[in-house]
Amino acid sequence: MSSTIHANRLARVRAELKAQGLDGFVVPISDEHMSEYVGDYAQRMAWLTGFGGSAGTAAVLPEKAAVFVDGRYTVQVRDQVDGALFDYVGVPQSSVAEWLGANISAGQKVGYDPWLHSIDWARGLEKALAAKGASLVAVDANPLDAAWDDQPVPSAAVVTVHDAALAGQAATQKREIIADWLKANGLDTTVMTALDSIAWTFNIRGTDVSHTPVGLAFALLHADATADLFIAPEKMTDAVRAHLGNSVRIHDRDAFEAALADLKDRRVAVDPDRAVAAIFTALEGAGAKIARHRDPAVLPKAIKNDAELSGTRAAHVRDGVAVSRFLKWMEEVAPQGGLDELGAAAKLREFRDANGALRDLSFDTISAAGPNGALPHYKVDETTNRAIETGTLYLVDSGGQYDDGTTDITRTIAIGAPSAEMRRRFTQVLKGHIALATARFPKGTRGSQLDILARQYLWADGVDYAHGTGHGVGSYLAVHEGPQRIAKPAGGQAGTEEPLHAGMILSNEPGYYKAGHFGIRIENLVVVVPVRIDGAEEDMLGFETITFAPIARDLVETALLSPAEADWLDAYHAEVFAKLAPGLSADDRAWLEAACAPLDRTPAALAA
């Protein structure tokens, strides 16, 4: 998009700030639910700056503006955002508060939308600005909305019932569990704002956010197991009303803020990581007694029941058939030339659509050729689209949303003959992947304690990767789901200190990225499962791999694998073939059999 367009938008925002008596404004990628992925109507930072990532913030002052992104987006932000209009600021090395503090003057007023930020963020920035003699002002009307004349409206799509046979638990049971939690903690009500928590609790799904099957809503759940659901009336159907029953009172979504004012003297649980500042302000104004607690749906949502696990296993087999067909197609077509990243991503979507069960992708496919593969969160578009050329690596990270599960898989393949460096790094990543897949650990172990298993072989060569090793995954819900996470403990990353529980689903995705050259990632999803060990003195856990698709054997330097690692890969490929072959044509099945053949461990092969 032309930089002139964003210059005009920035000028309109500054004019609106002046009209509101403000000297600055902070623009996050967020919505009223603190979502990771937001609907089109809430893409304010993208509209203002052109930045298309999923995490970041912008700040606007009369004479300066800046965008704040982490290391995942260092290259992307420079490609998409005009440096003549916005400073590029990396976080966490710097912060919005530090930049504003260095560029603002005493007496100036910085605005923020209290429906888009957490209460702790707002109080922290308020304190930082006060130290400079400036002030933070909560606006009643977001100035970007006034300047954005063709802003989309929130989705009006209806919500649907998520079958209890797939959910494994009725919505009434879930509300009763939350009600028991409220009573045990001496509370009357909990405010629920996270869209996936609401979808899970009420066994409903929607299409209001791309790739995440949720509907825009707020909820209040009470200690008597009743609830108030705030949702646009046009999104409701008779079937959904009947499913929710008389114990769930339905209100217009716009009535939510007023309902908070009715909670005077009530003991109300609010999650400060998921509820925006405006909710705290409304409750404080009403005289409610606020208790900070994590959303009570978060942990039970993360610990999948037997029905959810059965469903996700079925979804992964179905998805694995599609991915394997795609890998075969790539092997045949890519070396001929003429294929690009967009074409490959479209073909993979075509294979997934062919199974007849796909609801949506679970995120925008990362289809990355050559140097673009070195960008872990790369997103292909018409301007970045790159040809897939012989002599390069191609990385594809993708997933699907099915009624019975959510998938996320990454495979890296060589187009033509790979270099020795490519094979070495790929094998180191594979060794780390296997080390995590085969880990055994006592109950209570946290993700931060396991992360080193996946990095150790790269570290031995003095290299690393900058992203986490594993994230939680929902059940026909968010592809990134907390609270669990496998990552380095440094930096206070949310979830790394969360104990792992049997039933949790996580990704196992170590990688390596050589800037300007290639990227490597191998990702399967795993389930935390109990493990029996003869003579064990503690309750032990491990991982069950549930993603099935071939791992590129031509990128494996077999001599670097231990016998146990080679055995794991051979056993994994045998399971891949056993599970996927029944869903493939004879031609595709023959290809899969070759792709899943045991490694060549002859002395000549090991010496090569």
XYZ file of C-alpha atoms in Angstrom:
608
model
C 0.000 0.000 0.000
C 1.243 3.488 -0.820
C 3.093 5.363 1.914
C 0.984 8.383 0.909
C -2.106 6.548 2.143
C -0.574 5.929 5.555
C 0.770 9.479 5.715
C -2.786 10.747 5.138
C -4.162 8.395 7.769
C -1.555 9.512 10.281
C -2.432 13.140 9.558
C -6.148 12.422 10.087
C -5.442 10.718 13.403
C -3.338 13.667 14.559
C -6.144 16.037 13.606
C -8.612 13.950 15.601
C -6.254 13.895 18.597
C -6.054 17.669 18.482
C -9.846 17.889 18.332
C -10.067 15.707 21.447
C -7.471 17.779 23.293
C -4.827 15.051 23.202
C -1.137 15.248 22.360
C -0.609 11.551 21.738
C -2.250 8.157 21.507
C -1.251 4.492 21.873
C -2.547 1.988 19.310
C -2.272 -1.733 20.160
C -3.140 -4.821 18.150
C -5.995 -5.787 20.428
C -9.744 -5.913 20.850
C -12.163 -5.690 23.771
C -11.295 -9.273 24.685
C -7.475 -8.986 24.704
C -7.397 -11.490 21.834
C -4.203 -12.557 20.085
C -5.976 -12.542 16.729
C -8.607 -9.848 16.196
C -11.460 -9.203 13.788
C -11.107 -6.841 10.841
C -12.933 -4.046 12.699
C -10.199 -4.053 15.380
C -7.178 -4.006 13.037
C -6.430 -0.392 13.910
C -2.651 -0.668 13.932
C -2.635 -2.332 10.502
C -4.887 0.412 9.130
C -2.678 3.160 10.534
C 0.789 1.761 9.855
C 0.508 -1.053 7.301
C 2.008 -3.592 9.729
C 0.449 -7.033 9.283
C 1.885 -8.973 12.228
C -0.127 -10.357 15.130
C 1.749 -8.561 17.936
C 2.827 -4.953 18.180
C 1.935 -1.426 19.233
C 2.099 2.041 17.703
C 2.359 5.414 19.419
C 1.518 8.765 17.846
C 2.683 12.222 18.976
C 2.256 15.567 17.175
C 5.654 15.402 15.468
C 6.771 11.788 15.884
C 5.345 8.290 15.762
C 6.737 4.806 16.372
C 5.944 1.132 15.984
C 7.019 -1.368 18.651
C 7.576 -5.018 17.697
C 9.569 -7.934 19.037
C 12.361 -9.843 17.307
C 9.958 -12.008 15.278
C 8.992 -8.991 13.185
C 12.250 -7.051 12.810
C 12.381 -7.615 9.047
C 8.640 -7.577 8.413
C 8.061 -4.210 10.058
C 10.662 -2.578 7.822
C 9.063 -4.091 4.750
C 5.560 -2.964 5.649
C 5.905 0.291 7.606
C 7.311 3.536 6.202
C 10.367 4.531 8.243
C 9.818 8.170 7.257
C 6.533 8.098 9.193
C 7.306 5.775 12.102
C 10.400 4.985 14.169
C 11.129 1.264 14.484
C 11.492 0.307 18.131
C 12.372 -3.202 19.305
C 10.893 -4.694 22.448
C 11.621 -5.759 25.127
C 14.873 -3.791 24.792
C 12.753 -0.657 24.825
C 9.102 0.003 25.614
C 6.226 2.310 24.778
C 6.661 4.037 28.144
C 10.359 4.654 27.543
C 9.806 6.029 24.056
C 6.986 8.301 25.178
C 9.023 9.430 28.173
C 11.892 10.429 25.879
C 9.664 12.291 23.418
C 6.902 13.919 25.452
C 6.879 17.221 27.321
C 5.461 18.204 30.700
C 1.794 19.058 30.566
C 1.047 16.929 27.517
C -1.766 14.384 27.474
C -1.501 10.895 25.969
C -4.733 9.075 25.233
C -5.521 5.370 25.305
C -8.616 3.279 24.704
C -9.411 1.516 28.006
C -11.230 -1.237 26.072
C -7.972 -2.272 24.376
C -5.404 -2.379 27.191
C -4.948 -4.207 30.489
C -5.340 -2.391 33.775
C -1.731 -3.055 34.782
C -0.447 -1.657 31.483
C -2.527 1.485 31.956
C -1.393 2.031 35.545
C 2.226 1.421 34.606
C 2.143 3.942 31.764
C 0.241 6.429 33.892
C 3.017 6.290 36.483
C 5.764 6.614 33.866
C 4.141 9.661 32.253
C 3.509 11.302 35.612
C 7.253 11.166 36.261
C 7.665 13.365 33.170
C 4.896 15.751 34.202
C 2.570 14.335 31.534
C -0.722 12.494 31.950
C -2.508 9.431 30.577
C -6.144 9.928 29.558
C -8.743 7.215 28.965
C -10.819 8.201 25.938
C -14.548 7.634 25.556
C -14.240 7.423 21.756
C -11.223 5.943 20.000
C -9.796 8.651 17.688
C -8.759 6.038 15.113
C -12.380 4.980 14.759
C -13.303 8.579 14.007
C -10.531 8.874 11.421
C -11.181 5.446 9.827
C -14.075 6.278 7.520
C -14.463 2.806 5.981
C -13.866 0.811 9.165
C -15.495 -2.644 8.987
C -18.260 -3.384 11.450
C -17.999 -6.338 13.860
C -19.104 -9.623 12.336
C -22.824 -10.407 12.512
C -22.367 -14.116 11.743
C -24.474 -16.432 13.883
C -22.889 -18.664 16.502
C -23.442 -22.412 16.421
C -23.710 -25.203 18.978
C -20.581 -27.281 19.539
C -21.836 -30.840 19.937
C -21.455 -32.190 23.475
C -20.219 -35.472 21.983
C -17.188 -33.562 20.651
C -16.869 -31.310 23.695
C -16.993 -34.296 26.027
C -18.882 -32.310 28.622
C -22.183 -30.452 28.660
C -22.161 -26.674 29.068
C -24.283 -27.060 32.213
C -21.545 -29.201 33.770
C -18.909 -26.630 32.904
C -20.924 -23.846 34.527
C -21.409 -25.975 37.640
C -17.642 -26.516 37.903
C -17.062 -22.769 37.670
C -19.840 -22.141 40.194
C -18.175 -24.550 42.637
C -14.885 -22.692 42.112
C -16.590 -19.374 42.878
C -18.141 -20.713 46.081
C -14.862 -22.279 47.190
C -13.169 -18.876 46.829
C -15.955 -16.907 48.508
C -16.950 -15.186 45.273
C -20.302 -14.315 43.723
C -19.468 -13.751 40.054
C -16.667 -14.035 37.551
C -16.268 -11.803 34.520
C -15.379 -13.804 31.408
C -14.003 -11.863 28.448
C -11.648 -14.221 26.565
C -13.488 -15.373 23.452
C -12.130 -18.913 23.524
C -13.072 -19.269 27.202
C -16.631 -18.218 26.413
C -16.807 -20.570 23.426
C -15.502 -23.457 25.546
C -17.700 -22.756 28.593
C -20.956 -22.462 26.663
C -20.105 -25.080 23.994
C -20.620 -22.613 21.163
C -18.459 -21.676 18.186
C -18.432 -18.779 15.719
C -16.706 -17.212 12.737
C -16.075 -13.684 13.990
C -12.265 -13.934 14.019
C -10.300 -15.357 11.101
C -9.009 -18.876 11.794
C -10.294 -18.968 15.413
C -13.862 -20.327 15.728
C -15.273 -17.898 18.279
C -18.146 -15.422 18.525
C -17.888 -11.899 19.915
C -19.415 -11.993 23.397
C -18.909 -11.233 27.080
C -20.222 -13.296 29.999
C -20.902 -13.121 33.712
C -20.996 -16.492 35.496
C -22.474 -16.720 38.965
C -22.116 -18.943 42.011
C -25.608 -20.388 41.476
C -24.419 -21.778 38.083
C -26.513 -19.283 36.110
C -24.932 -16.934 33.612
C -25.485 -13.763 31.649
C -24.269 -13.884 28.044
C -23.816 -10.581 26.204
C -23.942 -11.106 22.460
C -25.434 -9.256 19.486
C -29.029 -10.531 19.083
C -28.605 -11.185 15.352
C -25.939 -13.773 16.188
C -28.381 -15.976 18.095
C -30.559 -18.737 16.653
C -33.393 -20.721 18.184
C -31.100 -23.750 18.273
C -28.450 -21.877 20.265
C -31.056 -20.449 22.667
C -32.466 -23.924 23.260
C -28.951 -25.283 23.794
C -28.121 -22.614 26.380
C -31.386 -23.083 28.282
C -33.179 -20.905 30.810
C -30.210 -20.640 33.167
C -28.322 -18.489 30.655
C -29.835 -15.031 30.282
C -29.172 -13.442 26.880
C -28.445 -9.713 26.570
C -27.231 -7.440 23.804
C -23.427 -7.196 23.749
C -23.710 -3.422 24.116
C -25.404 -3.914 27.530
C -22.286 -5.433 29.087
C -20.756 -2.250 30.509
C -24.050 -1.217 32.110
C -24.392 -4.691 33.634
C -21.049 -4.241 35.388
C -22.506 -1.210 37.143
C -25.153 -3.470 38.703
C -22.578 -5.547 40.587
C -22.427 -3.248 43.603
C -21.127 -5.007 46.721
C -20.697 -8.261 44.781
C -17.446 -10.194 45.143
C -16.293 -10.375 41.536
C -13.386 -12.367 40.073
C -11.569 -10.678 37.189
C -8.540 -11.899 35.246
C -6.112 -8.967 34.854
C -4.403 -10.677 31.903
C -7.629 -11.099 29.939
C -9.969 -8.302 31.077
C -9.384 -4.766 29.791
C -8.889 -1.698 31.973
C -12.420 -0.424 31.291
C -13.884 -3.443 33.083
C -11.877 -2.763 36.223
C -12.856 0.910 36.102
C -16.554 0.061 35.727
C -16.470 -2.419 38.604
C -14.587 -0.022 40.846
C -17.123 2.682 40.025
C -19.967 0.336 40.869
C -18.525 -0.489 44.265
C -17.893 -4.145 43.467
C -15.301 -6.032 45.484
C -12.725 -7.078 42.879
C -10.679 -10.234 43.342
C -7.873 -10.884 40.857
C -8.051 -14.496 39.678
C -7.131 -16.295 36.510
C -10.109 -16.986 34.270
C -11.501 -20.256 35.745
C -12.007 -21.752 32.263
C -8.346 -21.476 31.281
C -6.949 -24.598 32.952
C -9.876 -27.007 32.363
C -9.979 -25.851 28.727
C -6.285 -26.697 28.389
C -6.654 -30.157 29.967
C -8.517 -32.039 27.250
C -10.966 -34.790 28.154
C -11.160 -38.177 26.424
C -13.697 -37.017 23.823
C -11.600 -33.995 22.883
C -8.448 -36.102 22.616
C -10.202 -38.733 20.527
C -11.489 -36.014 18.221
C -8.155 -34.279 17.820
C -6.433 -37.573 17.034
C -8.975 -38.181 14.260
C -8.529 -34.629 12.964
C -4.768 -35.098 12.799
C -5.039 -38.275 10.736
C -7.395 -36.518 8.320
C -5.065 -33.529 8.184
C -2.009 -35.741 7.757
C -3.514 -37.260 4.624
C -3.874 -33.774 3.131
C -0.341 -32.727 4.121
C 1.162 -35.936 2.732
C -0.613 -35.461 -0.590
C 0.793 -31.935 -0.663
C 4.344 -33.123 0.094
C 4.122 -35.627 -2.751
C 2.857 -32.913 -5.085
C 5.689 -30.588 -4.022
C 8.274 -33.279 -4.664
C 6.924 -33.710 -8.188
C 6.149 -30.109 -9.143
C 8.578 -27.791 -7.340
C 11.797 -28.977 -9.075
C 10.231 -28.194 -12.461
C 10.211 -24.460 -11.663
C 7.402 -21.961 -12.022
C 5.971 -22.512 -8.522
C 5.860 -19.726 -5.935
C 4.915 -19.408 -2.250
C 1.333 -18.290 -2.891
C 0.774 -21.125 -5.349
C 2.078 -23.706 -2.893
C -0.086 -22.349 -0.053
C -3.158 -22.412 -2.290
C -2.468 -26.017 -3.297
C -2.133 -27.090 0.342
C -5.486 -25.439 1.090
C -6.936 -27.346 -1.854
C -5.754 -30.674 -0.421
C -7.253 -29.821 2.974
C -10.549 -28.749 1.423
C -10.713 -32.090 -0.390
C -11.306 -34.001 2.856
C -14.723 -32.326 3.154
C -14.400 -31.628 6.876
C -12.272 -28.461 6.943
C -13.946 -25.486 8.632
C -11.061 -23.040 8.220
C -7.296 -22.845 8.396
C -6.070 -22.518 11.967
C -3.807 -19.594 10.965
C -2.428 -17.980 7.826
C -0.148 -20.561 6.207
C 3.556 -19.749 6.452
C 4.714 -20.694 2.951
C 8.361 -19.659 2.897
C 11.001 -20.277 0.243
C 14.736 -19.731 0.613
C 15.543 -16.567 2.599
C 11.890 -16.064 3.559
C 12.101 -19.295 5.538
C 14.526 -17.538 7.878
C 11.626 -15.342 9.084
C 9.869 -17.523 11.700
C 6.551 -15.641 11.435
C 6.695 -14.820 7.742
C 3.395 -14.111 5.990
C 3.373 -14.310 2.207
C 1.499 -11.730 0.150
C 1.688 -10.378 -3.389
C 4.632 -8.126 -2.546
C 6.771 -10.738 -0.760
C 5.801 -13.769 -2.861
C 8.976 -15.625 -3.832
C 9.653 -18.316 -6.410
C 10.476 -21.769 -5.029
C 13.839 -22.486 -6.615
C 16.089 -25.526 -6.918
C 18.902 -25.585 -4.369
C 16.806 -24.007 -1.613
C 14.782 -25.130 1.369
C 11.027 -24.628 1.530
C 9.328 -24.310 4.939
C 5.566 -24.673 5.336
C 3.831 -24.128 8.681
C 0.100 -24.667 8.458
C -2.957 -26.060 10.178
C -6.660 -26.728 9.911
C -9.778 -26.201 11.994
C -12.103 -29.188 12.146
C -15.193 -29.776 14.297
C -13.226 -32.394 16.209
C -9.836 -30.717 16.512
C -7.265 -28.069 15.636
C -4.029 -28.952 13.820
C -0.645 -27.233 13.437
C 2.252 -28.809 11.548
C 5.537 -27.612 10.055
C 7.611 -29.447 7.497
C 10.831 -28.370 5.782
C 11.751 -29.879 2.427
C 14.716 -29.585 0.089
C 14.103 -28.454 -3.471
C 16.853 -30.332 -5.271
C 19.986 -31.506 -3.471
C 20.492 -29.940 -0.012
C 23.873 -28.616 1.096
C 25.886 -30.215 3.882
C 25.087 -27.246 6.121
C 21.360 -27.645 5.518
C 21.508 -31.343 6.371
C 23.553 -30.763 9.526
C 21.220 -28.081 10.859
C 18.123 -30.072 9.928
C 19.474 -33.110 11.749
C 20.287 -31.044 14.846
C 16.742 -29.691 14.837
C 15.426 -33.246 14.412
C 17.530 -34.501 17.325
C 16.076 -31.773 19.532
C 12.581 -32.617 18.340
C 13.127 -36.279 19.217
C 14.627 -35.417 22.614
C 11.482 -33.510 23.531
C 9.129 -36.080 22.005
C 10.703 -38.863 24.096
C 11.131 -36.902 27.333
C 9.941 -38.391 30.622
C 9.350 -36.005 33.513
C 7.671 -35.940 36.924
C 4.293 -34.331 37.548
C 4.729 -30.652 38.300
C 7.376 -30.143 35.611
C 7.111 -26.799 33.836
C 7.692 -25.941 30.200
C 10.785 -23.898 31.019
C 12.451 -27.026 32.433
C 12.020 -28.954 29.166
C 13.006 -26.291 26.646
C 16.737 -27.053 26.754
C 16.079 -30.585 25.486
C 15.164 -29.192 22.067
C 18.039 -26.698 21.867
C 20.995 -28.692 23.159
C 22.290 -29.950 19.787
C 22.119 -26.502 18.212
C 23.776 -24.962 21.260
C 26.656 -27.406 20.840
C 27.421 -25.593 17.573
C 26.859 -22.144 19.084
C 23.519 -21.517 17.340
C 19.922 -21.187 18.549
C 16.417 -20.098 17.539
C 14.587 -17.026 18.858
C 11.067 -18.408 19.354
C 9.539 -20.721 21.926
C 9.653 -24.478 21.477
C 6.023 -25.260 22.228
C 2.638 -23.584 22.644
C -0.696 -24.940 23.803
C -3.369 -25.794 21.226
C -7.143 -25.777 21.607
C -9.849 -28.293 20.680
C -11.548 -26.678 17.662
C -10.461 -23.407 19.222
C -7.357 -21.206 19.271
C -4.202 -22.624 17.707
C -2.276 -20.707 20.385
C -3.832 -21.584 23.734
C -2.518 -21.105 27.250
C -1.633 -21.447 29.960
C 1.104 -23.996 29.136
C 4.152 -23.190 27.049
C 7.613 -24.665 26.408
C 10.179 -21.885 26.139
C 13.174 -20.333 27.827
C 12.355 -18.969 31.282
C 14.079 -15.633 30.559
C 11.904 -12.595 30.002
C 8.935 -13.766 32.060
C 7.158 -15.274 29.054
C 3.647 -16.247 30.040
C 3.101 -19.958 30.534
C 6.667 -21.192 30.830
C 6.226 -21.736 34.582
C 2.861 -23.460 34.234
C 3.012 -27.111 35.346
C 2.175 -29.561 32.580
C -0.879 -31.770 33.127
C -1.974 -34.958 31.414
C -4.380 -34.022 28.625
C -2.662 -30.807 27.588
C -1.817 -30.445 23.894
C 1.386 -28.639 22.928
C 3.492 -28.140 19.852
C 7.021 -29.530 19.576
C 8.715 -27.172 17.120
C 12.440 -26.472 17.386
C 14.000 -24.681 14.426
C 17.036 -22.985 12.954
C 17.139 -19.823 10.840
C 20.074 -18.540 8.821
C 19.224 -14.944 7.961
C 19.159 -14.307 4.240
C 19.513 -17.976 3.361
C 17.072 -20.555 4.772
C 14.905 -21.639 7.667
C 14.250 -25.042 9.224
C 11.446 -26.088 11.557
C 9.985 -29.489 12.399
C 6.662 -29.277 14.217
C 4.350 -31.968 15.516
C 1.664 -31.648 18.156
C 1.947 -33.776 21.291
C -0.354 -34.687 24.157
C 0.882 -34.885 27.740
C 0.161 -38.436 28.924
C 0.847 -40.492 32.083
C 3.840 -42.820 31.741
C 4.426 -46.064 33.632
C 8.071 -46.723 34.516
C 8.990 -49.873 36.411
C 10.387 -48.958 39.784
C 9.463 -45.280 39.462
C 9.158 -43.441 42.773
C 7.189 -40.536 41.336
C 4.181 -40.097 39.050
C 5.663 -39.554 35.628
C 4.469 -37.904 32.421
C 5.567 -37.951 28.801
C 4.378 -36.963 25.347
C 2.299 -38.801 22.750
C 2.889 -37.461 19.231
C -0.430 -36.979 17.396
C 0.737 -35.298 14.149
C 1.409 -37.639 11.239
C 3.239 -36.726 8.028
C 6.650 -37.699 6.625
C 9.779 -35.909 7.840
C 12.226 -35.248 4.997
C 14.634 -38.207 5.078
C 16.894 -36.663 2.418
C 17.689 -33.865 4.867
C 18.745 -36.272 7.623
C 22.460 -36.854 8.129
C 22.064 -40.347 9.548
C 25.596 -40.450 10.959
C 24.619 -37.660 13.408
C 21.744 -39.703 14.844
C 22.173 -42.112 17.711
C 20.725 -45.598 17.200
C 17.838 -44.676 19.516
C 17.094 -41.518 17.504
C 17.170 -43.427 14.234
C 14.847 -46.024 15.781
C 12.443 -43.254 16.807
C 12.302 -41.814 13.287
C 11.780 -45.232 11.730
C 9.031 -46.062 14.239
C 7.393 -42.679 13.692
C 7.389 -43.171 9.932
C 5.964 -46.674 10.312
C 3.103 -45.191 12.335
C 2.629 -42.415 9.774
C 2.222 -44.992 7.027
C -0.101 -47.203 9.060
C -2.415 -44.316 9.947
C -2.462 -42.445 6.635
C -2.248 -45.177 3.993
C -5.963 -46.171 4.259
C -6.962 -42.623 3.284
C -4.758 -42.424 0.188
C -5.043 -43.550 -3.419
C -2.752 -46.341 -4.616
C -0.373 -43.845 -6.239
C -0.219 -41.616 -3.168
C 0.145 -44.666 -0.919
C 3.152 -45.871 -2.919
C 4.787 -42.478 -2.547
C 4.095 -42.446 1.201
C 5.593 -45.906 1.615
C 8.837 -44.697 0.037
C 8.811 -41.468 2.074
C 8.382 -43.515 5.260
C 10.974 -46.186 4.484
C 13.512 -46.969 7.233
C 16.740 -45.014 7.229
C 19.702 -46.516 5.402
C 22.104 -47.466 8.191
C 24.640 -49.374 6.133
C 28.301 -48.462 6.764
C 28.476 -46.798 3.343
C 25.456 -44.618 4.101
C 26.748 -43.674 7.542
C 30.112 -42.738 6.086
C 28.614 -40.580 3.328
